[in-house]
DNA sequence: CTCTCCCT
């Protein structure tokens, strides 16, 4: 285990003494180091023989399997050893460690597993989080859990967080940790901002920028575009415009051979242009790039807790992503980067990429926590807490899979948690085990977890993929894609100790398995709507007209993009409705029909939102009826109820007081919060309501006034009156602002003759903003200080008014004159 | 009728 640091020249070497020093005394430390500093290989080796480590091990977390393996290999190489001796690695279904191993490189999800087996991580002395700036869900979970372990069980456990660009302040405050900063090894990159692109013109404008850049500069080009579609269009343009260049697309779905061709230096001696998705930002490195062209857009999936579906979104990238992309031009020598956005847009970019936890499916996380005995993930300390909506969706799903009961993990839930996969797939595997369908389920699990091995031209039937996988297995075929999937399927078979099956696939068996993994995605053809389906979660989805599955009456959907109006189905299987019998529920349903604006009550047989049979009910249960009305109000109350001007003023009066006098605790009567809690105030008034007309007729102002405590009602009239009496005798309505801005009193100038100063409200604490109007109700002056107006500006205004309204009275001393409503003739 | 990336 001899290792000579003197022979190595990497920037991170300079900070090693400082890091050692801090770790002597501190439990948690942050290292900020740009890529290329050498931190991932040198630091763990440098820390091996620290006395505080004793004979405990170092764990280092990596976001990707490939990185975990190659970093372990590099470290072993530096020690002159094989992987598995001093340095080993663990990724899912693959472990290379021995009793000698002191440094284990893991992918991030593995740590959570290890923590479950040994909460205290007894033989671990240090956990290193590499590439923490990527903020993957698993890294955030790993940090939260190891912090918990450090605080509760293992005060001697040390944590080292390494990151390239990150919100260091937030991180170091939250972890109460010092930051050590290292230089990078990076050549300067000259950055040029061009004009903003319209997202629809990305391929054309990127192509233009590339064509101009290759004329001005030497070297190969790497361009970042959001996705496959844009890459193909850009490629088409460049093939015509730059015939002497080698053009390489690069994205995840591309076969491995073509990916390699894009990454490796080309032999033909032609200059090269690589058109890539964000895959080249972190996962793949292309050597020899001197020019980066960045469209400024990327694509990512967003989880919608409402439907438990994800959707792909095209978004502007964050500044740290943009910097990382630009840095790709400066790895070997000086470079240049063209950005398709202007300096103003640049100043408005988000600083950091959004942490995955904010927009991910949290089912695994919530099950993990439940296994730890943590009922609410919010109870842990998070860098970014998991969003409430996603947490409650996850809980709901886990309850429906019988993994949780009243928030606690069940025996079935523990069984699911044991399996190294998403709870949905685990649930499917357990069902398969009980129904003798495991061989099929393991093939299916592997296919569901990985990228679709077949292209779009193959349609959406997942059974075609299973058959292709089985053919591959039987014929010992080639093809990297199926090799990868077969490896995972095989790992699952080993787990369950079963043999592979290579015979034909019963599509209905696939269907019922999928229906167990994705019960809310059971789909029933919509009568009369070709290739459209009603999903059990309420959503409508469509499939290509020419697709083999387009005419199936029932589908079990595996993969779907939520879209806005209608989801698009990517993978599914035919389904035999007879198999669904155990999932059919009888339910009395009362719903608000938004189209006709009335309540409908029926006794239904349903699978989620798919109605199999419906019998009308004439006298529905009163409490269900009321609940249905309240649900409708919650969803669409702003339209269903009569929020007229008077109601709005009442709301603004209270909201203003809420701002002005926080110590009085005025209730939040904004429309949104009223609707959320509508049961509390509207219930007594809706027992006769049957339809939209009845709702509209409710006197909302009266109802809301009654909902207020008597004390508040009185105070409201005193502190924020709805009207003010002016000298002319008119009662003028005050226009309050819901944000607490000064309320407006719009009144004709002549009606306030004799009023010396601005009227005050809220016990004399707040003045109104006077909009003084001409006799024709045009604003002639806005003032918060009436006295000053009379003394200064009035005479100017008077001149103008006299000219335009000569028949009216415009006295010289307005504070002493008689106020008038209409025309008062001059004497 | 636009499919990013990654992980137990």
PDB file of N, CA and C in Angstrom, chain A residues 282-324:
ATOM      1  N   UNK A 282     -21.862  16.106 -17.857  1.00  0.00           N
ATOM      2  CA  UNK A 282     -21.302  15.422 -16.698  1.00  0.00           C
ATOM      3  C   UNK A 282     -20.854  13.993 -17.004  1.00  0.00           C
ATOM      4  N   UNK A 283     -21.707  13.250 -17.731  1.00  0.00           N
ATOM      5  CA  UNK A 283     -21.489  11.807 -17.809  1.00  0.00           C
ATOM      6  C   UNK A 283     -20.392  11.411 -18.783  1.00  0.00           C
ATOM      7  N   UNK A 284     -20.283  12.096 -19.914  1.00  0.00           N
ATOM      8  CA  UNK A 284     -19.312  11.711 -20.927  1.00  0.00           C
ATOM      9  C   UNK A 284     -18.348  12.862 -21.165  1.00  0.00           C
ATOM     10  N   UNK A 285     -17.097  12.529 -21.357  1.00  0.00           N
ATOM     11  CA  UNK A 285     -16.103  13.554 -21.641  1.00  0.00           C
ATOM     12  C   UNK A 285     -15.566  13.346 -23.034  1.00  0.00           C
ATOM     13  N   UNK A 286     -15.541  14.413 -23.820  1.00  0.00           N
ATOM     14  CA  UNK A 286     -15.030  14.333 -25.179  1.00  0.00           C
ATOM     15  C   UNK A 286     -13.701  15.056 -25.208  1.00  0.00           C
ATOM     16  N   UNK A 287     -12.667  14.344 -25.602  1.00  0.00           N
ATOM     17  CA  UNK A 287     -11.338  14.945 -25.585  1.00  0.00           C
ATOM     18  C   UNK A 287     -11.146  15.881 -26.773  1.00  0.00           C
ATOM     19  N   UNK A 288     -10.326  16.896 -26.570  1.00  0.00           N
ATOM     20  CA  UNK A 288      -9.891  17.733 -27.684  1.00  0.00           C
ATOM     21  C   UNK A 288     -10.863  18.792 -28.144  1.00  0.00           C
ATOM     22  N   UNK A 289     -11.858  19.113 -27.310  1.00  0.00           N
ATOM     23  CA  UNK A 289     -12.819  20.152 -27.696  1.00  0.00           C
ATOM     24  C   UNK A 289     -12.230  21.539 -27.418  1.00  0.00           C
ATOM     25  N   UNK A 290     -12.279  22.413 -28.422  1.00  0.00           N
ATOM     26  CA  UNK A 290     -11.799  23.777 -28.209  1.00  0.00           C
ATOM     27  C   UNK A 290     -12.929  24.791 -28.323  1.00  0.00           C
ATOM     28  N   UNK A 291     -14.027  24.390 -28.944  1.00  0.00           N
ATOM     29  CA  UNK A 291     -15.151  25.316 -29.129  1.00  0.00           C
ATOM     30  C   UNK A 291     -16.416  24.694 -28.535  1.00  0.00           C
ATOM     31  N   UNK A 292     -17.075  25.426 -27.647  1.00  0.00           N
ATOM     32  CA  UNK A 292     -18.385  24.978 -27.168  1.00  0.00           C
ATOM     33  C   UNK A 292     -19.442  25.959 -27.666  1.00  0.00           C
ATOM     34  N   UNK A 293     -20.537  25.419 -28.216  1.00  0.00           N
ATOM     35  CA  UNK A 293     -21.678  26.252 -28.584  1.00  0.00           C
ATOM     36  C   UNK A 293     -22.852  25.773 -27.731  1.00  0.00           C
ATOM     37  N   UNK A 294     -23.421  26.673 -26.948  1.00  0.00           N
ATOM     38  CA  UNK A 294     -24.438  26.266 -25.979  1.00  0.00           C
ATOM     39  C   UNK A 294     -25.775  26.938 -26.299  1.00  0.00           C
ATOM     40  N   UNK A 295     -26.782  26.118 -26.617  1.00  0.00           N
ATOM     41  CA  UNK A 295     -28.110  26.674 -26.921  1.00  0.00           C
ATOM     42  C   UNK A 295     -28.753  27.272 -25.683  1.00  0.00           C
ATOM     43  N   UNK A 296     -28.284  26.849 -24.491  1.00  0.00           N
ATOM     44  CA  UNK A 296     -28.845  27.399 -23.256  1.00  0.00           C
ATOM     45  C   UNK A 296     -30.075  26.670 -22.767  1.00  0.00           C
ATOM     46  N   UNK A 297     -30.476  25.603 -23.468  1.00  0.00           N
ATOM     47  CA  UNK A 297     -31.660  24.862 -23.049  1.00  0.00           C
ATOM     48  C   UNK A 297     -31.322  23.410 -22.732  1.00  0.00           C
ATOM     49  N   UNK A 298     -32.114  22.823 -21.866  1.00  0.00           N
ATOM     50  CA  UNK A 298     -31.965  21.411 -21.552  1.00  0.00           C
ATOM     51  C   UNK A 298     -33.341  20.813 -21.346  1.00  0.00           C
ATOM     52  N   UNK A 299     -33.412  19.511 -21.210  1.00  0.00           N
ATOM     53  CA  UNK A 299     -34.692  18.871 -20.975  1.00  0.00           C
ATOM     54  C   UNK A 299     -34.585  18.042 -19.695  1.00  0.00           C
ATOM     55  N   UNK A 300     -35.606  18.058 -18.891  1.00  0.00           N
ATOM     56  CA  UNK A 300     -35.582  17.214 -17.705  1.00  0.00           C
ATOM     57  C   UNK A 300     -37.008  16.770 -17.380  1.00  0.00           C
ATOM     58  N   UNK A 301     -37.124  15.752 -16.556  1.00  0.00           N
ATOM     59  CA  UNK A 301     -38.460  15.271 -16.259  1.00  0.00           C
ATOM     60  C   UNK A 301     -38.926  15.873 -14.955  1.00  0.00           C
ATOM     61  N   UNK A 302     -40.202  16.149 -14.931  1.00  0.00           N
ATOM     62  CA  UNK A 302     -40.784  16.792 -13.774  1.00  0.00           C
ATOM     63  C   UNK A 302     -41.882  15.873 -13.274  1.00  0.00           C
ATOM     64  N   UNK A 303     -41.869  15.601 -11.982  1.00  0.00           N
ATOM     65  CA  UNK A 303     -42.855  14.703 -11.414  1.00  0.00           C
ATOM     66  C   UNK A 303     -44.082  15.499 -11.008  1.00  0.00           C
ATOM     67  N   UNK A 304     -45.245  15.031 -11.431  1.00  0.00           N
ATOM     68  CA  UNK A 304     -46.485  15.715 -11.076  1.00  0.00           C
ATOM     69  C   UNK A 304     -47.202  14.884 -10.027  1.00  0.00           C
ATOM     70  N   UNK A 305     -47.179  15.348  -8.760  1.00  0.00           N
ATOM     71  CA  UNK A 305     -47.761  14.531  -7.686  1.00  0.00           C
ATOM     72  C   UNK A 305     -49.261  14.302  -7.866  1.00  0.00           C
ATOM     73  N   UNK A 306     -49.946  15.179  -8.573  1.00  0.00           N
ATOM     74  CA  UNK A 306     -51.373  15.011  -8.813  1.00  0.00           C
ATOM     75  C   UNK A 306     -51.668  13.692  -9.528  1.00  0.00           C
ATOM     76  N   UNK A 307     -50.901  13.431 -10.595  1.00  0.00           N
ATOM     77  CA  UNK A 307     -51.188  12.259 -11.421  1.00  0.00           C
ATOM     78  C   UNK A 307     -50.170  11.145 -11.198  1.00  0.00           C
ATOM     79  N   UNK A 308     -49.139  11.416 -10.395  1.00  0.00           N
ATOM     80  CA  UNK A 308     -48.034  10.473 -10.219  1.00  0.00           C
ATOM     81  C   UNK A 308     -47.368  10.135 -11.546  1.00  0.00           C
ATOM     82  N   UNK A 309     -47.428  11.070 -12.484  1.00  0.00           N
ATOM     83  CA  UNK A 309     -46.751  10.871 -13.765  1.00  0.00           C
ATOM     84  C   UNK A 309     -45.656  11.922 -13.901  1.00  0.00           C
ATOM     85  N   UNK A 310     -44.709  11.636 -14.785  1.00  0.00           N
ATOM     86  CA  UNK A 310     -43.700  12.650 -15.061  1.00  0.00           C
ATOM     87  C   UNK A 310     -43.953  13.237 -16.439  1.00  0.00           C
ATOM     88  N   UNK A 311     -43.426  14.413 -16.674  1.00  0.00           N
ATOM     89  CA  UNK A 311     -43.479  14.983 -18.011  1.00  0.00           C
ATOM     90  C   UNK A 311     -42.136  15.585 -18.344  1.00  0.00           C
ATOM     91  N   UNK A 312     -41.809  15.583 -19.621  1.00  0.00           N
ATOM     92  CA  UNK A 312     -40.547  16.165 -20.061  1.00  0.00           C
ATOM     93  C   UNK A 312     -40.737  17.647 -20.256  1.00  0.00           C
ATOM     94  N   UNK A 313     -39.808  18.431 -19.749  1.00  0.00           N
ATOM     95  CA  UNK A 313     -39.915  19.877 -19.930  1.00  0.00           C
ATOM     96  C   UNK A 313     -38.619  20.431 -20.493  1.00  0.00           C
ATOM     97  N   UNK A 314     -38.758  21.351 -21.419  1.00  0.00           N
ATOM     98  CA  UNK A 314     -37.599  22.048 -21.941  1.00  0.00           C
ATOM     99  C   UNK A 314     -37.418  23.299 -21.101  1.00  0.00           C
ATOM    100  N   UNK A 315     -36.234  23.518 -20.602  1.00  0.00           N
ATOM    101  CA  UNK A 315     -36.048  24.640 -19.682  1.00  0.00           C
ATOM    102  C   UNK A 315     -34.713  25.319 -19.937  1.00  0.00           C
ATOM    103  N   UNK A 316     -34.621  26.571 -19.541  1.00  0.00           N
ATOM    104  CA  UNK A 316     -33.353  27.275 -19.601  1.00  0.00           C
ATOM    105  C   UNK A 316     -32.429  26.708 -18.521  1.00  0.00           C
ATOM    106  N   UNK A 317     -31.174  26.513 -18.855  1.00  0.00           N
ATOM    107  CA  UNK A 317     -30.266  25.905 -17.886  1.00  0.00           C
ATOM    108  C   UNK A 317     -29.837  26.932 -16.844  1.00  0.00           C
ATOM    109  N   UNK A 318     -29.287  26.452 -15.745  1.00  0.00           N
ATOM    110  CA  UNK A 318     -28.823  27.333 -14.671  1.00  0.00           C
ATOM    111  C   UNK A 318     -27.394  27.780 -14.971  1.00  0.00           C
ATOM    112  N   UNK A 319     -26.960  28.774 -14.221  1.00  0.00           N
ATOM    113  CA  UNK A 319     -25.618  29.310 -14.452  1.00  0.00           C
ATOM    114  C   UNK A 319     -24.529  28.260 -14.202  1.00  0.00           C
ATOM    115  N   UNK A 320     -24.687  27.452 -13.162  1.00  0.00           N
ATOM    116  CA  UNK A 320     -23.621  26.474 -12.911  1.00  0.00           C
ATOM    117  C   UNK A 320     -23.549  25.428 -14.031  1.00  0.00           C
ATOM    118  N   UNK A 321     -24.694  25.066 -14.616  1.00  0.00           N
ATOM    119  CA  UNK A 321     -24.669  24.176 -15.778  1.00  0.00           C
ATOM    120  C   UNK A 321     -23.974  24.856 -16.956  1.00  0.00           C
ATOM    121  N   UNK A 322     -24.316  26.132 -17.184  1.00  0.00           N
ATOM    122  CA  UNK A 322     -23.712  26.867 -18.302  1.00  0.00           C
ATOM    123  C   UNK A 322     -22.197  26.929 -18.134  1.00  0.00           C
ATOM    124  N   UNK A 323     -21.747  27.171 -16.896  1.00  0.00           N
ATOM    125  CA  UNK A 323     -20.306  27.233 -16.660  1.00  0.00           C
ATOM    126  C   UNK A 323     -19.639  25.882 -16.894  1.00  0.00           C
ATOM    127  N   UNK A 324     -20.338  24.825 -16.456  1.00  0.00           N
ATOM    128  CA  UNK A 324     -19.783  23.491 -16.657  1.00  0.00           C
ATOM    129  C   UNK A 324     -19.681  23.165 -18.155  1.00  0.00           C
TER     130      UNK A 324
END
